[in-house]
PDB file of C-alpha atoms and ligand atoms in Angstrom:
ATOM      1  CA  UNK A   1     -66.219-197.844-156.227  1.00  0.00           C
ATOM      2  CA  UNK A   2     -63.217-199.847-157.722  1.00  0.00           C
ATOM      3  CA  UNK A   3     -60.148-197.909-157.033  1.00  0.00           C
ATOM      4  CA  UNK A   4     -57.497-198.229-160.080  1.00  0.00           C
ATOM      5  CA  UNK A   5     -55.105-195.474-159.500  1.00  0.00           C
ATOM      6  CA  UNK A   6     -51.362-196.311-159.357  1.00  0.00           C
ATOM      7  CA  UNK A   7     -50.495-193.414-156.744  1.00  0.00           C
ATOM      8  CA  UNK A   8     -52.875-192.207-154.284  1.00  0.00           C
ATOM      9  CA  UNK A   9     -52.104-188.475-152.260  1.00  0.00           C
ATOM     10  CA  UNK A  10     -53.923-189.922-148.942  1.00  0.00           C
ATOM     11  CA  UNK A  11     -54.432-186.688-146.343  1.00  0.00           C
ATOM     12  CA  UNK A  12     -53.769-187.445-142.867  1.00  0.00           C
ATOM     13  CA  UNK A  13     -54.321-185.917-139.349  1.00  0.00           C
ATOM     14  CA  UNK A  14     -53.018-182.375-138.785  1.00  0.00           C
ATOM     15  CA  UNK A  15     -52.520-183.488-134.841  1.00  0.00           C
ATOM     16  CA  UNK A  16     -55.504-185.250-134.208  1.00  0.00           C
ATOM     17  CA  UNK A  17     -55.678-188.825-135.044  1.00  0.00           C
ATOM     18  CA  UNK A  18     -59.167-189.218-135.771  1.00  0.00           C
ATOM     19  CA  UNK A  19     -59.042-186.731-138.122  1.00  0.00           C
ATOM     20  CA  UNK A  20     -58.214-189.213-141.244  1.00  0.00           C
ATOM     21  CA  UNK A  21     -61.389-190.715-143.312  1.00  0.00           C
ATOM     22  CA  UNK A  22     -62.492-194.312-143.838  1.00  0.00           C
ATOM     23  CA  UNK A  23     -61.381-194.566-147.316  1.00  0.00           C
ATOM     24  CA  UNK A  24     -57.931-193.054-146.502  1.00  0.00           C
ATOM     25  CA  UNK A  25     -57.501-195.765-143.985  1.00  0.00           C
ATOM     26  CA  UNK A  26     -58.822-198.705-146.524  1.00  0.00           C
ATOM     27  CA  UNK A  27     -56.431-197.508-149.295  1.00  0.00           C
ATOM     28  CA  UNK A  28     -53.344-197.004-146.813  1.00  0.00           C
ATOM     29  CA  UNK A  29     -54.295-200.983-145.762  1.00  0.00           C
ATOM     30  CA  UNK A  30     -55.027-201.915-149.595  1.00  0.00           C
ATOM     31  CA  UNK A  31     -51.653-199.897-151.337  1.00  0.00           C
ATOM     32  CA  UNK A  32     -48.184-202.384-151.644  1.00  0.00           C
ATOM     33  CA  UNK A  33     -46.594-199.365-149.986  1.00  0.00           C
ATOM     34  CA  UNK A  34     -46.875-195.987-148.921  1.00  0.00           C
ATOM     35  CA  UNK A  35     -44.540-193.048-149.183  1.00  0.00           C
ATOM     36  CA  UNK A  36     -43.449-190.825-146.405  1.00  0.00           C
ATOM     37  CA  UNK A  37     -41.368-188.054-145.312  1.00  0.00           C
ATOM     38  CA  UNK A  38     -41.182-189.409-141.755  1.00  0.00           C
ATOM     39  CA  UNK A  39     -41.447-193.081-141.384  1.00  0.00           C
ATOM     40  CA  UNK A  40     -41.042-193.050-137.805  1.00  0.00           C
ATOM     41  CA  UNK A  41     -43.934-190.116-136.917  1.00  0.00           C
ATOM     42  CA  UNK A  42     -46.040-192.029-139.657  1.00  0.00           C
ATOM     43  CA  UNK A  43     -45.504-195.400-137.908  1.00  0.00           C
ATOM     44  CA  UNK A  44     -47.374-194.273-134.846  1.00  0.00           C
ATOM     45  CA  UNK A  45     -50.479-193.095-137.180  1.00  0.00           C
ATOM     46  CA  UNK A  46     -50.197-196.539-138.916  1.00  0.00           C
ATOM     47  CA  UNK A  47     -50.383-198.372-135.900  1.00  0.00           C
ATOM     48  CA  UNK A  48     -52.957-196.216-133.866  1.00  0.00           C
ATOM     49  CA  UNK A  49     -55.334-197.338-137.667  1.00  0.00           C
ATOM     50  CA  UNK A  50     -53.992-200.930-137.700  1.00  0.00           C
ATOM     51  CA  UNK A  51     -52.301-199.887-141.119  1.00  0.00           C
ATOM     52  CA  UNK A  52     -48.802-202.753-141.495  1.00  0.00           C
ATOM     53  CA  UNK A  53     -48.328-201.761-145.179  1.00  0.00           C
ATOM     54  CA  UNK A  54     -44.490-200.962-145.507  1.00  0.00           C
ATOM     55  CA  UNK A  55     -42.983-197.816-145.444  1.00  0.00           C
ATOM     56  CA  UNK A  56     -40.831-196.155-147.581  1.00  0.00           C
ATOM     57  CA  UNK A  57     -38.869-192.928-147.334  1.00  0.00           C
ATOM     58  CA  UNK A  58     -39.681-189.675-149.597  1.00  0.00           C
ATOM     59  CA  UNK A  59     -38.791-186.568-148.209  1.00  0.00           C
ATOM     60  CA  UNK A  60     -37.710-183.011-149.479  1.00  0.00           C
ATOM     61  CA  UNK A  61     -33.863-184.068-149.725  1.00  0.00           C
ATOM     62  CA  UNK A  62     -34.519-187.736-151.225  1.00  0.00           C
ATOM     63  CA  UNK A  63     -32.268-188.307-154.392  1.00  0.00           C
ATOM     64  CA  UNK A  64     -33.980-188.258-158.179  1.00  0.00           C
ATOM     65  CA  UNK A  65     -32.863-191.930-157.869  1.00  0.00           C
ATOM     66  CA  UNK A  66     -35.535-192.312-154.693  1.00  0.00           C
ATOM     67  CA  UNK A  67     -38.199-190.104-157.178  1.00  0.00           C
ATOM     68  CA  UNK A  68     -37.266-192.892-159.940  1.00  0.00           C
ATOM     69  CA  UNK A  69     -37.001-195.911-158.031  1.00  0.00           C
ATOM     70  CA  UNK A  70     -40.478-195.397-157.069  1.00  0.00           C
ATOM     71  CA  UNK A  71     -41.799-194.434-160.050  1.00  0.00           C
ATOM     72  CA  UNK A  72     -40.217-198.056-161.186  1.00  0.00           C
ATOM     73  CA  UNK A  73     -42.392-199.816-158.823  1.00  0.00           C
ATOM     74  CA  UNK A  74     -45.424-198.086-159.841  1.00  0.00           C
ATOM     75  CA  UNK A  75     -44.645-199.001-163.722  1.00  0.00           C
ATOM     76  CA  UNK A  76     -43.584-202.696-161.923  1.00  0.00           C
ATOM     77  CA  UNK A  77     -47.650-202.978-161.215  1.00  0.00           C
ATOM     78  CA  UNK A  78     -47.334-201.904-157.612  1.00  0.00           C
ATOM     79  CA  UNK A  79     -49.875-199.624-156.537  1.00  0.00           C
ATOM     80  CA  UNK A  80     -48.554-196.716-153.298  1.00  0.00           C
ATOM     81  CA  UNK A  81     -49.967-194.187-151.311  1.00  0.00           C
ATOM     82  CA  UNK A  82     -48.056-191.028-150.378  1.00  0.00           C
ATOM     83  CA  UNK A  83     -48.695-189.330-147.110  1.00  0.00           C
ATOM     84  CA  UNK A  84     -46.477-186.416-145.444  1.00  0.00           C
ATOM     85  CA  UNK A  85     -45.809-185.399-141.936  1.00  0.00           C
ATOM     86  CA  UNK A  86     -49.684-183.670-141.985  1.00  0.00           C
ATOM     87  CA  UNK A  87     -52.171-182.693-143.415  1.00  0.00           C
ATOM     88  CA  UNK A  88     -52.787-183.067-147.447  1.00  0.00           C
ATOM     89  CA  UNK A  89     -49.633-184.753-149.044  1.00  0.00           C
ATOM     90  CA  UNK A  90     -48.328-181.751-152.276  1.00  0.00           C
ATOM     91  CA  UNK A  91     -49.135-178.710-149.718  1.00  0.00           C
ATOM     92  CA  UNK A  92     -45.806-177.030-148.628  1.00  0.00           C
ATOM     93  CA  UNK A  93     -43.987-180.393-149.069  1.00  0.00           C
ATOM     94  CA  UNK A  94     -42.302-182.504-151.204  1.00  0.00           C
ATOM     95  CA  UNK A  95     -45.240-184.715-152.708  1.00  0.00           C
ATOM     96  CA  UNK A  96     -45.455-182.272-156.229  1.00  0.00           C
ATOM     97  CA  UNK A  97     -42.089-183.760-157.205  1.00  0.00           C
ATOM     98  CA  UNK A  98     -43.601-186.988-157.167  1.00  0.00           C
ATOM     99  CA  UNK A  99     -46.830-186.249-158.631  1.00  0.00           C
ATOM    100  CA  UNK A 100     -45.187-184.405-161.692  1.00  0.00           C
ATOM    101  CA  UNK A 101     -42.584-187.880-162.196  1.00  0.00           C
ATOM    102  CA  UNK A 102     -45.719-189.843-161.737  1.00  0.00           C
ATOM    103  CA  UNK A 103     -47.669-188.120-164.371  1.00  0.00           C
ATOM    104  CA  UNK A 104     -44.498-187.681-166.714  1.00  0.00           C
ATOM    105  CA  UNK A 105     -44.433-191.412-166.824  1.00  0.00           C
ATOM    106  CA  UNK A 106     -47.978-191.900-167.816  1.00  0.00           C
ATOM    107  CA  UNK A 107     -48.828-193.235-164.270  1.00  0.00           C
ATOM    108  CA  UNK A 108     -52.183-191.954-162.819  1.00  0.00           C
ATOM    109  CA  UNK A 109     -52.540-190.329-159.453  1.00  0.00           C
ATOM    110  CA  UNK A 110     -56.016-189.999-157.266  1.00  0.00           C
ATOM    111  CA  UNK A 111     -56.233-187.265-154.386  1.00  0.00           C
ATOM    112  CA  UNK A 112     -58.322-188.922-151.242  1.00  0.00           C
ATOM    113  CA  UNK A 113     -58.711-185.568-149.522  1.00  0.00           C
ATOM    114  CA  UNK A 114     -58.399-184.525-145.736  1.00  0.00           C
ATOM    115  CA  UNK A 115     -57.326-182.322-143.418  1.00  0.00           C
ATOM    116  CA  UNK A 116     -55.117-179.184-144.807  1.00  0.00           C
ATOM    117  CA  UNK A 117     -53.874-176.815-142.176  1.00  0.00           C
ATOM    118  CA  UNK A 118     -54.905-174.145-144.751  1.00  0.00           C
ATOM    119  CA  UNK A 119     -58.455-174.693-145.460  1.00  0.00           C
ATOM    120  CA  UNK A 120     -58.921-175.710-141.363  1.00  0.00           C
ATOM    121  CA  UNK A 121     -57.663-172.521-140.452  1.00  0.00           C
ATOM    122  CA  UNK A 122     -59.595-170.259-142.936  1.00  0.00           C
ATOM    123  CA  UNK A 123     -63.053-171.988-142.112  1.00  0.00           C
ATOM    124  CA  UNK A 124     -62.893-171.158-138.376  1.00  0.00           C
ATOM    125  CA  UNK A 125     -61.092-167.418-139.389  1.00  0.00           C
ATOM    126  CA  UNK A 126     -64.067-165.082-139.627  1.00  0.00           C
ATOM    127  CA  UNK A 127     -62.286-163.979-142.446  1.00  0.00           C
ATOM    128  CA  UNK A 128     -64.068-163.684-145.457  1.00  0.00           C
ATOM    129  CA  UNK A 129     -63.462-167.516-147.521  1.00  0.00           C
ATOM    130  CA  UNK A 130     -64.919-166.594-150.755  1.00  0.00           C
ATOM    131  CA  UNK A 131     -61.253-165.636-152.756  1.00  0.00           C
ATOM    132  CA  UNK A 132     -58.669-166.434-150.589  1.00  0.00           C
ATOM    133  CA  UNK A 133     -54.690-166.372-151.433  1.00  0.00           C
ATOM    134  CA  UNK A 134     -52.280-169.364-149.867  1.00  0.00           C
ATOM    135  CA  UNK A 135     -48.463-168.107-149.955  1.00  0.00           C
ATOM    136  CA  UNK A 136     -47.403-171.586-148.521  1.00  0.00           C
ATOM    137  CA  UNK A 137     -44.687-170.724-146.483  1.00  0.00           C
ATOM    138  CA  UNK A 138     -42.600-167.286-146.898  1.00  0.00           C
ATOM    139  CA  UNK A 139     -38.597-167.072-147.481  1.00  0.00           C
ATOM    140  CA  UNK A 140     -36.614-167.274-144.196  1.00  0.00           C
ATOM    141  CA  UNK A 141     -33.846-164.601-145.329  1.00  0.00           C
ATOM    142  CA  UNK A 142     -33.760-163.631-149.336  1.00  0.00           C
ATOM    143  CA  UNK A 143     -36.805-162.579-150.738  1.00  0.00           C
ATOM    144  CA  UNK A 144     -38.369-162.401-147.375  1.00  0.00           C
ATOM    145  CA  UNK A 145     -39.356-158.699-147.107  1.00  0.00           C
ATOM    146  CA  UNK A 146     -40.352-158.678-150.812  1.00  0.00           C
ATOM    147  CA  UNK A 147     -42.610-161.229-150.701  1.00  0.00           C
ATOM    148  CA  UNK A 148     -44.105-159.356-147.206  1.00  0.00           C
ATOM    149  CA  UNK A 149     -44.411-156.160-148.838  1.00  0.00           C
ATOM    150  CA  UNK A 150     -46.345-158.228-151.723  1.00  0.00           C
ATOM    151  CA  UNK A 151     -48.595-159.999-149.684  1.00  0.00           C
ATOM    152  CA  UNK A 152     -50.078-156.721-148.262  1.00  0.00           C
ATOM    153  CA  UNK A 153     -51.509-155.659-151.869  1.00  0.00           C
ATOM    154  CA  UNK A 154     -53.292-159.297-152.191  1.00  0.00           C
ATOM    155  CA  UNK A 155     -57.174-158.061-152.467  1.00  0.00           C
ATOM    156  CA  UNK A 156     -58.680-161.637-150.934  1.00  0.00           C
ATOM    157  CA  UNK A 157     -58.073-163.566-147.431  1.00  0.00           C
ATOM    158  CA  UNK A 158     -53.737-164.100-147.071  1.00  0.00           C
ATOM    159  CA  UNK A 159     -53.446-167.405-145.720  1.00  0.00           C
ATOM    160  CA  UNK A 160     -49.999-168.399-145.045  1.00  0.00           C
ATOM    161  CA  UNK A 161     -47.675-170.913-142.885  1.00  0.00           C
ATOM    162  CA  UNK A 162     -44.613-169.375-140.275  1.00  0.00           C
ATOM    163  CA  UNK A 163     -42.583-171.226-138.152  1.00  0.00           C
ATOM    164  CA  UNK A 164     -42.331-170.466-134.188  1.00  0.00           C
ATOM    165  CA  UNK A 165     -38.636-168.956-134.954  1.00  0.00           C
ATOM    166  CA  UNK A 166     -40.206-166.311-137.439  1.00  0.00           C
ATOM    167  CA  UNK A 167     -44.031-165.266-135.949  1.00  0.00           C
ATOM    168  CA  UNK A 168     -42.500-161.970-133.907  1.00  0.00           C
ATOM    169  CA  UNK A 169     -40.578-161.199-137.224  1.00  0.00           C
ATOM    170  CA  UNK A 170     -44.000-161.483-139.259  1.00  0.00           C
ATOM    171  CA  UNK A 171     -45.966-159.993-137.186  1.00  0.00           C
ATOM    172  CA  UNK A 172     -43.376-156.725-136.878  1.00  0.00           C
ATOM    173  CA  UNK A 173     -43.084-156.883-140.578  1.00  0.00           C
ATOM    174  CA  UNK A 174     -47.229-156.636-141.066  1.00  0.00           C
ATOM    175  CA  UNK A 175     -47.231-154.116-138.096  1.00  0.00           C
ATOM    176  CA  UNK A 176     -44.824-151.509-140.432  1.00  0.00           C
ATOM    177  CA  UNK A 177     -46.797-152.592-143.492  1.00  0.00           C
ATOM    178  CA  UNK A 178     -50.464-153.021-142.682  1.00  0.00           C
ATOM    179  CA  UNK A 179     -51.018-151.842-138.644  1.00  0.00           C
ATOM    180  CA  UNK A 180     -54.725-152.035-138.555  1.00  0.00           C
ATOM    181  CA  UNK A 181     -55.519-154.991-140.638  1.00  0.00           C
ATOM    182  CA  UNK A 182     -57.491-157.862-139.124  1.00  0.00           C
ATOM    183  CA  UNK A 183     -55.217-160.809-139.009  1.00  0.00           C
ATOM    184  CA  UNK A 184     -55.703-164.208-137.484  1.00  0.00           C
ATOM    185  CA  UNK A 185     -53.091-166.344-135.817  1.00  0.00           C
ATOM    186  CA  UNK A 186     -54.411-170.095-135.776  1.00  0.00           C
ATOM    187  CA  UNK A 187     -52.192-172.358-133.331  1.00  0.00           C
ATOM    188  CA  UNK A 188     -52.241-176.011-133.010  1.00  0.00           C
ATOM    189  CA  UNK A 189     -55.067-176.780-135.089  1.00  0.00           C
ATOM    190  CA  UNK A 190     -57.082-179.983-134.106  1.00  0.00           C
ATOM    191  CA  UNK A 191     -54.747-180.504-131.061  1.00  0.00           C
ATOM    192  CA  UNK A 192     -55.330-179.878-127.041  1.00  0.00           C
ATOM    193  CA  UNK A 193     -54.003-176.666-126.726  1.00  0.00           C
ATOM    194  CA  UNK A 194     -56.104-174.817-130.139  1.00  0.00           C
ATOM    195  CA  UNK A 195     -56.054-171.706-130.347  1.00  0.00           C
ATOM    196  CA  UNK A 196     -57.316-168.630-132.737  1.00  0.00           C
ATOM    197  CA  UNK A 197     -56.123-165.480-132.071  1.00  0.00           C
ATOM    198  CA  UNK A 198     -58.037-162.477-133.619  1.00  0.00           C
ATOM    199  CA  UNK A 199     -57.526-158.974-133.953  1.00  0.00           C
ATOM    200  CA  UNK A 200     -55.218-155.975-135.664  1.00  0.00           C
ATOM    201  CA  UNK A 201     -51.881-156.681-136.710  1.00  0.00           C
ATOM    202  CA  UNK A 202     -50.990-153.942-134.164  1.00  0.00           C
ATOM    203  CA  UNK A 203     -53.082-155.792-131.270  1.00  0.00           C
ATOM    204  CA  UNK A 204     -51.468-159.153-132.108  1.00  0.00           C
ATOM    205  CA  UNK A 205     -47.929-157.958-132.166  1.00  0.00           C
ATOM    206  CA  UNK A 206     -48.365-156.769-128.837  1.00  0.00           C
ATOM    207  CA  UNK A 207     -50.217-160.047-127.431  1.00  0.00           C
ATOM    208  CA  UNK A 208     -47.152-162.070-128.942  1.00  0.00           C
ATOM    209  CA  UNK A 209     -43.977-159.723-127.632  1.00  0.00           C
ATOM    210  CA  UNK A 210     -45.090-161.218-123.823  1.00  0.00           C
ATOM    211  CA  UNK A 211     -45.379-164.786-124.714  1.00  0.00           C
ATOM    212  CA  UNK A 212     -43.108-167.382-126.001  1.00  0.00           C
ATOM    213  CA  UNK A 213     -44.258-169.090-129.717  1.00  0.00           C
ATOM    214  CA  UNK A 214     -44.796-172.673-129.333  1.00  0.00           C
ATOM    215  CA  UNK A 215     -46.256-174.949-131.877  1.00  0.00           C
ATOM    216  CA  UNK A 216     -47.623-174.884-135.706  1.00  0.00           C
ATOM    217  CA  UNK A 217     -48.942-171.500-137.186  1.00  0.00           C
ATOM    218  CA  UNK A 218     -51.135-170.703-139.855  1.00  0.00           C
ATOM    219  CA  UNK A 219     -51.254-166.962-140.168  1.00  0.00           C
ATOM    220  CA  UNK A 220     -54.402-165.041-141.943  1.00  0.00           C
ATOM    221  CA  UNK A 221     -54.440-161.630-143.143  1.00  0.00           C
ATOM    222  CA  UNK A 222     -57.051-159.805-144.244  1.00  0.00           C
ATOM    223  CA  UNK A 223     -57.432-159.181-147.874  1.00  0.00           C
ATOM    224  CA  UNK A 224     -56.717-155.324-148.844  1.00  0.00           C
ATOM    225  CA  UNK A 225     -59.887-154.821-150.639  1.00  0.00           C
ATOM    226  CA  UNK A 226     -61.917-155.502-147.234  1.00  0.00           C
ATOM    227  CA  UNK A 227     -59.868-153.097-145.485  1.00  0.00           C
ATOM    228  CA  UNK A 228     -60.518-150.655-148.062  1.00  0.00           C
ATOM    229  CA  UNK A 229     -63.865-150.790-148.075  1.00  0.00           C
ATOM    230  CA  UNK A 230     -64.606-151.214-144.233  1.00  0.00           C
ATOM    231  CA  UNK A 231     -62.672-147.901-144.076  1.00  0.00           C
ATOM    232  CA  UNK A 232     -64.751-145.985-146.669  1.00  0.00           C
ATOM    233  CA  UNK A 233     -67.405-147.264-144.387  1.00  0.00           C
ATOM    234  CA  UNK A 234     -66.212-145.952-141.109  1.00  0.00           C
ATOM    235  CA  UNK A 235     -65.315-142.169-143.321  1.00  0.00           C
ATOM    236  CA  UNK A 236     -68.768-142.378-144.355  1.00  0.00           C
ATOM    237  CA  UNK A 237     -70.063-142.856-141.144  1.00  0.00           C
ATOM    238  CA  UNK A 238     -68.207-140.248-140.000  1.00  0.00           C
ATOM    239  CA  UNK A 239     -69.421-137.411-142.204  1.00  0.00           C
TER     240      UNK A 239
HETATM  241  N1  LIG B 301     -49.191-180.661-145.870  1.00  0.00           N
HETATM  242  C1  LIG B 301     -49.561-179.859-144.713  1.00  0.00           C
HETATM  243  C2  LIG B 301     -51.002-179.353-144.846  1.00  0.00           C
HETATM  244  O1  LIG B 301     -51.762-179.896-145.650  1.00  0.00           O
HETATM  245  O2  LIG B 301     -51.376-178.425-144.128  1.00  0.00           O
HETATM  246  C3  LIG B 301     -48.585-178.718-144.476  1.00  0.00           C
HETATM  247  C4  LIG B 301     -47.173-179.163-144.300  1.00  0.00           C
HETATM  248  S1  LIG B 301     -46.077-177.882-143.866  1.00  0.00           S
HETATM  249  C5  LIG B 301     -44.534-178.737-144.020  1.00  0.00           C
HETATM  250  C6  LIG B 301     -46.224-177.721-142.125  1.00  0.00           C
HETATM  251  C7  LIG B 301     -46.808-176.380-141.693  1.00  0.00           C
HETATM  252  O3  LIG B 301     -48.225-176.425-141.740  1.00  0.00           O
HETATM  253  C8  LIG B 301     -46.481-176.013-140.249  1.00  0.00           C
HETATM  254  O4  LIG B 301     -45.222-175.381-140.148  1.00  0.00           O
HETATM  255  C9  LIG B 301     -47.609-175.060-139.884  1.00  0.00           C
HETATM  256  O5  LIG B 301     -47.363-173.767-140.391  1.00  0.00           O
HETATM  257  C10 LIG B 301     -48.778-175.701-140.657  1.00  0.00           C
HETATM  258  N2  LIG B 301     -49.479-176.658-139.789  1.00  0.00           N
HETATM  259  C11 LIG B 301     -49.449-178.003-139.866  1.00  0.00           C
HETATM  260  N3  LIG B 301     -50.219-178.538-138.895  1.00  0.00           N
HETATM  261  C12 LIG B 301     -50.726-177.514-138.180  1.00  0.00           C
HETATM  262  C13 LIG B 301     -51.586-177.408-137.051  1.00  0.00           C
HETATM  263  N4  LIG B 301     -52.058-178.490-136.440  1.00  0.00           N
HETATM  264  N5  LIG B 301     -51.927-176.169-136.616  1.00  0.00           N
HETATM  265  C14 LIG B 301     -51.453-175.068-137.219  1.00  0.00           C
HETATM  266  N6  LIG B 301     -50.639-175.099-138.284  1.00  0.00           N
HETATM  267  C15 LIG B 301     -50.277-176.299-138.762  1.00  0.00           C
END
């Protein structure tokens, strides 16, 4: 397949290195240059895939001049890929500011899809996958116990990301909202020390208040309309 794109959204590892396709690795070699939020993290991935394309910096704080000056080279005939940190470049980071520019200026843009901490986390939930609801990540301080209190009336699968700081503060905030909903903590996807948690948001609260958080989190809540009807279930049952 001849690949003609200007800007290619190339997913890489979410801590495992293998986890990156062939054809991400043969674009990364073929682009002039590739994109990323962390050029030193990103160097290490390069090397480990025998990738010496040149780096470039675009992160959430770069200028609109960085957003234009790449969008110049693209026009200039240059052809880039954009990766971030990990996982699928445009999921809760920067690369949709670069997309939209890209587009604006009649440029063309080509996913080559991967790992997402998301849809990895989802998969392995037991959690039902059919409709499923990604909040990205929540609002540290304003907004936050809105968007909590919101989250509990999604019907499908919650999916959403939380930083080590914030999982006891989530997971007290679910406890007052939604105590015996099934909820999955997913830690350190794809790396040595995986881990799913699984249980009710009361049962998990109490697991976490005796240990430290370390690591990335994707948390999973179960949708409301599965809790509904599991619990017309268990009445029925009952009578
Ligand atoms: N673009 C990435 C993706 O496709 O998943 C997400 C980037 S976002 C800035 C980083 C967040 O994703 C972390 O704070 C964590 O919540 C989640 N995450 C990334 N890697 C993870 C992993 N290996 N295990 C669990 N969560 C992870």
């Amino acid at each position: 397949m001849k690949e003609t794109a200007d800007l290619y959204l190339v997913a890489t590892p979410i801590g495992n290195l293998e986890d990156i396709t062939l054809r991400a690795v043969r674009i990364l070699q073929e682009v002039d240059f590739i994109a990323a939020e962390d050029t030193r993290l990103s160097r290490r991935l390069l090397q480990h895939h025998d990738i010496d394309t040149p780096l470039t910096s675009y992160h959430d704080f770069s200028r609109p001049g960085v957003v234009a000056r790449l969008v110049g080279r693209l026009q200039s005939g240059e052809r880039g890929g954009l990766i971030s940190d990990a996982g699928m470049p445009g999921i809760s980071d920067p690369g949709y500011r670069l997309v939209a520019a890209v587009l604006d200026a009649g440029l063309t843009v080509t996913p080559i899809p991967g790992p997402s901490a998301h849809t990895a986390a989802l998969v392995a939930s037991g959690l039902p996958t059919d409709r499923f609801v990604f909040e990205g990540f929540l609002p540290r301080k304003k907004g936050r116990a809105g968007r909590f209190t919101r989250l509990t009336q999604n019907s499908a699968t919650t999916v959403f990301y939380e930083s080590p700081h914030r999982l006891l503060d989530a997971l007290e905030r679910l406890a007052t909202l939604a105590p015996q909903r099934r909820l999955v903590i997913a830690r350190e996807l794809t790396k040595a020390h995986e881990e799913f948690q699984r249980g009710t948001v009361t049962e998990l609260l109490e697991a976490q208040q005796n240990r430290s958080p370390r690591g990335e989190y994707v948390l999973l809540l179960e949708g409301h309309a599965l809790f509904e009807k599991r619990n017309r279930q268990v009445d029925a049952a009952g009578d």
